[in-house]
Amino acid sequence: MNFAEIDTSLIFATGSTLVAALAAYFSYRSAKATLYAYEAHLISDYAEKYAAPAFLSHLRALRKWSDRETGGSAADFVPLLSSGDAFAAEVDSARRAIKMHYESVGRLGRARYLRRRAVREICSSAGLDLYFDVAIPLTKELNPGLDVSIAKYLAGLGLKRQTEIRSLS
């Protein structure tokens, strides 16, 4: 068999397969680059939100609650909030903001819209301790049937030692 006898359809099929494989490879690389750009944008957005003065006020309110002489007990929170106490209302607002900040990231990670590395990067802050140690216990006191699956997902990322997480038991 010589070169002239080779069917041209075989040459075209081989060439098409090669082109398709190259297109798939570059498409994969493009998708990966898009994912990295998306994650970088989200990390930047969450860092900007975390650095905002309003977020700092929320962190300070939760810290102040936890540093109270009573130890900032979650059991003390609901009666104070129900009585219309201004500080309890401030703490409640802070609790909701901190909880939603970390849980929105956790939801994206658990649904695999963000890689675990990106979730760790966004959540690796001192505020995470306040999320676990203050926001979650206060929320559980307000809502005893609270679904803590997002908190457990975040805890499982190794962001904080498991033995330190008292609020999930």
mmCIF file of C-alpha atoms in Angstrom:
data_model
loop_
_atom_site.group_PDB
_atom_site.id
_atom_site.type_symbol
_atom_site.label_atom_id
_atom_site.label_comp_id
_atom_site.label_asym_id
_atom_site.label_seq_id
_atom_site.Cartn_x
_atom_site.Cartn_y
_atom_site.Cartn_z
ATOM 1 C CA MET A 1 0.000 0.000 0.000
ATOM 2 C CA ASN A 2 1.393 3.328 -0.932
ATOM 3 C CA PHE A 3 0.539 6.799 0.206
ATOM 4 C CA ALA A 4 -1.686 7.460 -2.794
ATOM 5 C CA GLU A 5 -3.944 4.544 -1.842
ATOM 6 C CA ILE A 6 -4.785 5.870 1.662
ATOM 7 C CA ASP A 7 -8.365 6.964 1.848
ATOM 8 C CA THR A 8 -8.634 10.724 2.270
ATOM 9 C CA SER A 9 -11.576 10.290 4.650
ATOM 10 C CA LEU A 10 -9.221 8.563 7.110
ATOM 11 C CA ILE A 11 -6.852 11.528 6.961
ATOM 12 C CA PHE A 12 -9.690 13.971 7.572
ATOM 13 C CA ALA A 13 -11.078 11.876 10.449
ATOM 14 C CA THR A 14 -7.679 11.714 12.127
ATOM 15 C CA GLY A 15 -7.167 15.436 11.654
ATOM 16 C CA SER A 16 -10.631 16.223 13.012
ATOM 17 C CA THR A 17 -10.012 14.051 16.065
ATOM 18 C CA LEU A 18 -6.746 15.844 16.738
ATOM 19 C CA VAL A 19 -8.378 19.267 16.390
ATOM 20 C CA ALA A 20 -11.241 18.207 18.692
ATOM 21 C CA ALA A 21 -8.782 16.963 21.315
ATOM 22 C CA LEU A 22 -6.847 20.242 21.194
ATOM 23 C CA ALA A 23 -10.090 22.231 21.440
ATOM 24 C CA ALA A 24 -11.173 20.198 24.475
ATOM 25 C CA TYR A 25 -7.801 20.726 26.155
ATOM 26 C CA PHE A 26 -7.836 24.484 25.643
ATOM 27 C CA SER A 27 -11.481 24.670 26.661
ATOM 28 C CA TYR A 28 -10.598 22.900 29.923
ATOM 29 C CA ARG A 29 -7.726 25.332 30.538
ATOM 30 C CA SER A 30 -10.015 28.271 29.833
ATOM 31 C CA ALA A 31 -12.671 26.968 32.237
ATOM 32 C CA LYS A 32 -10.050 26.476 34.929
ATOM 33 C CA ALA A 33 -8.745 30.026 34.436
ATOM 34 C CA THR A 34 -12.319 31.325 34.690
ATOM 35 C CA LEU A 35 -12.816 29.434 37.955
ATOM 36 C CA TYR A 36 -9.623 30.881 39.413
ATOM 37 C CA ALA A 37 -10.644 34.394 38.364
ATOM 38 C CA TYR A 38 -14.097 33.895 39.899
ATOM 39 C CA GLU A 39 -12.599 32.661 43.168
ATOM 40 C CA ALA A 40 -10.086 35.515 43.275
ATOM 41 C CA HIS A 41 -12.910 37.984 42.776
ATOM 42 C CA LEU A 42 -14.953 36.403 45.588
ATOM 43 C CA ILE A 43 -11.968 36.324 47.942
ATOM 44 C CA SER A 44 -11.399 40.006 47.229
ATOM 45 C CA ASP A 45 -15.085 40.846 47.758
ATOM 46 C CA TYR A 46 -15.267 38.981 51.058
ATOM 47 C CA ALA A 47 -11.999 40.548 52.256
ATOM 48 C CA GLU A 48 -13.369 43.984 51.419
ATOM 49 C CA LYS A 49 -16.596 43.210 53.291
ATOM 50 C CA TYR A 50 -14.608 41.905 56.280
ATOM 51 C CA ALA A 51 -12.484 45.082 56.331
ATOM 52 C CA ALA A 52 -15.504 47.415 56.221
ATOM 53 C CA PRO A 53 -16.225 49.574 59.299
ATOM 54 C CA ALA A 54 -19.720 48.080 59.661
ATOM 55 C CA PHE A 55 -18.303 44.557 59.835
ATOM 56 C CA LEU A 56 -15.750 45.685 62.412
ATOM 57 C CA SER A 57 -18.631 47.055 64.504
ATOM 58 C CA HIS A 58 -20.352 43.678 64.295
ATOM 59 C CA LEU A 59 -17.194 41.854 65.366
ATOM 60 C CA ARG A 60 -16.726 44.271 68.278
ATOM 61 C CA ALA A 61 -20.323 43.828 69.424
ATOM 62 C CA LEU A 62 -19.956 40.044 69.529
ATOM 63 C CA ARG A 63 -16.586 40.338 71.284
ATOM 64 C CA LYS A 64 -18.091 42.733 73.837
ATOM 65 C CA TRP A 65 -20.948 40.295 74.430
ATOM 66 C CA SER A 66 -18.565 37.375 74.956
ATOM 67 C CA ASP A 67 -16.383 39.452 77.317
ATOM 68 C CA ARG A 68 -19.273 40.425 79.607
ATOM 69 C CA GLU A 69 -19.019 39.675 83.308
ATOM 70 C CA THR A 70 -21.658 36.962 82.867
ATOM 71 C CA GLY A 71 -19.524 35.362 80.196
ATOM 72 C CA GLY A 72 -21.990 36.421 77.534
ATOM 73 C CA SER A 73 -24.167 33.387 78.148
ATOM 74 C CA ALA A 74 -26.502 32.461 75.312
ATOM 75 C CA ALA A 75 -29.245 31.755 77.888
ATOM 76 C CA ASP A 76 -29.067 35.406 79.021
ATOM 77 C CA PHE A 77 -29.446 36.651 75.460
ATOM 78 C CA VAL A 78 -33.063 35.821 74.610
ATOM 79 C CA PRO A 79 -34.618 37.481 77.703
ATOM 80 C CA LEU A 80 -32.501 40.605 77.136
ATOM 81 C CA LEU A 81 -33.454 40.733 73.468
ATOM 82 C CA SER A 82 -37.128 40.193 74.299
ATOM 83 C CA SER A 83 -37.047 43.011 76.853
ATOM 84 C CA GLY A 84 -35.942 45.473 74.172
ATOM 85 C CA ASP A 85 -32.406 45.921 75.499
ATOM 86 C CA ALA A 86 -30.485 48.133 73.046
ATOM 87 C CA PHE A 87 -27.199 46.262 73.448
ATOM 88 C CA ALA A 88 -28.938 42.899 72.903
ATOM 89 C CA ALA A 89 -30.486 44.303 69.705
ATOM 90 C CA GLU A 90 -27.013 45.423 68.543
ATOM 91 C CA VAL A 91 -25.622 41.964 69.337
ATOM 92 C CA ASP A 92 -28.520 40.343 67.470
ATOM 93 C CA SER A 93 -27.786 42.435 64.387
ATOM 94 C CA ALA A 94 -24.097 41.542 64.647
ATOM 95 C CA ARG A 95 -24.922 37.860 65.144
ATOM 96 C CA ARG A 96 -26.993 37.779 61.972
ATOM 97 C CA ALA A 97 -24.352 39.628 59.917
ATOM 98 C CA ILE A 98 -21.464 37.423 61.098
ATOM 99 C CA LYS A 99 -23.498 34.238 60.689
ATOM 100 C CA MET A 100 -24.573 35.134 57.154
ATOM 101 C CA HIS A 101 -21.043 36.175 56.171
ATOM 102 C CA TYR A 102 -19.495 32.825 57.044
ATOM 103 C CA GLU A 103 -22.462 30.682 56.078
ATOM 104 C CA SER A 104 -22.756 32.219 52.610
ATOM 105 C CA VAL A 105 -19.155 31.164 51.983
ATOM 106 C CA GLY A 106 -19.868 27.751 53.505
ATOM 107 C CA ARG A 107 -22.870 27.252 51.244
ATOM 108 C CA LEU A 108 -20.809 28.076 48.155
ATOM 109 C CA GLY A 109 -18.136 25.630 49.284
ATOM 110 C CA ARG A 110 -20.506 22.846 50.240
ATOM 111 C CA ALA A 111 -22.291 23.164 46.881
ATOM 112 C CA ARG A 112 -18.845 23.045 45.229
ATOM 113 C CA TYR A 113 -19.111 26.452 43.604
ATOM 114 C CA LEU A 114 -15.883 27.260 45.481
ATOM 115 C CA ARG A 115 -12.962 24.949 46.064
ATOM 116 C CA ARG A 116 -12.121 24.126 49.678
ATOM 117 C CA ARG A 117 -8.922 26.147 49.371
ATOM 118 C CA ALA A 118 -10.891 29.280 48.481
ATOM 119 C CA VAL A 119 -13.339 28.713 51.349
ATOM 120 C CA ARG A 120 -10.403 28.351 53.746
ATOM 121 C CA GLU A 121 -8.834 31.535 52.397
ATOM 122 C CA ILE A 122 -12.030 33.549 52.857
ATOM 123 C CA CYS A 123 -12.833 32.145 56.292
ATOM 124 C CA SER A 124 -9.353 32.225 57.821
ATOM 125 C CA SER A 125 -9.874 35.242 60.043
ATOM 126 C CA ALA A 126 -10.227 36.006 63.729
ATOM 127 C CA GLY A 127 -13.934 36.585 63.161
ATOM 128 C CA LEU A 128 -14.414 32.874 62.609
ATOM 129 C CA ASP A 129 -13.883 32.278 66.334
ATOM 130 C CA LEU A 130 -16.727 34.703 67.046
ATOM 131 C CA TYR A 131 -18.881 32.856 64.526
ATOM 132 C CA PHE A 132 -18.353 29.520 66.285
ATOM 133 C CA ASP A 133 -18.149 30.718 69.885
ATOM 134 C CA VAL A 134 -20.756 33.492 69.930
ATOM 135 C CA ALA A 135 -22.953 33.706 66.807
ATOM 136 C CA ILE A 136 -23.815 30.005 66.623
ATOM 137 C CA PRO A 137 -24.665 29.579 70.347
ATOM 138 C CA LEU A 138 -26.813 32.742 70.311
ATOM 139 C CA THR A 139 -28.581 31.580 67.157
ATOM 140 C CA LYS A 140 -29.159 28.128 68.654
ATOM 141 C CA GLU A 141 -30.652 29.789 71.741
ATOM 142 C CA LEU A 142 -33.043 31.779 69.535
ATOM 143 C CA ASN A 143 -33.762 28.807 67.282
ATOM 144 C CA PRO A 144 -33.233 25.463 69.062
ATOM 145 C CA GLY A 145 -33.908 23.544 65.826
ATOM 146 C CA LEU A 146 -31.137 25.366 63.977
ATOM 147 C CA ASP A 147 -29.524 23.422 61.140
ATOM 148 C CA VAL A 148 -25.802 23.562 61.903
ATOM 149 C CA SER A 149 -24.708 21.615 58.831
ATOM 150 C CA ILE A 150 -22.960 24.648 57.297
ATOM 151 C CA ALA A 151 -21.118 25.298 60.568
ATOM 152 C CA LYS A 152 -20.080 21.639 60.659
ATOM 153 C CA TYR A 153 -18.862 21.891 57.054
ATOM 154 C CA LEU A 154 -16.748 24.926 57.958
ATOM 155 C CA ALA A 155 -15.474 23.179 61.082
ATOM 156 C CA GLY A 156 -14.441 20.215 58.949
ATOM 157 C CA LEU A 157 -12.163 22.373 56.824
ATOM 158 C CA GLY A 158 -9.555 22.513 59.564
ATOM 159 C CA LEU A 159 -9.983 26.242 60.065
ATOM 160 C CA LYS A 160 -10.242 25.720 63.799
ATOM 161 C CA ARG A 161 -9.350 22.721 65.907
ATOM 162 C CA GLN A 162 -12.377 20.460 66.406
ATOM 163 C CA THR A 163 -11.879 20.359 70.175
ATOM 164 C CA GLU A 164 -12.360 24.126 70.349
ATOM 165 C CA ILE A 165 -15.756 24.034 68.716
ATOM 166 C CA ARG A 166 -18.119 23.815 71.655
ATOM 167 C CA SER A 167 -21.143 25.274 69.918
ATOM 168 C CA LEU A 168 -21.833 22.386 67.542
ATOM 169 C CA SER A 169 -22.491 19.668 70.074
#
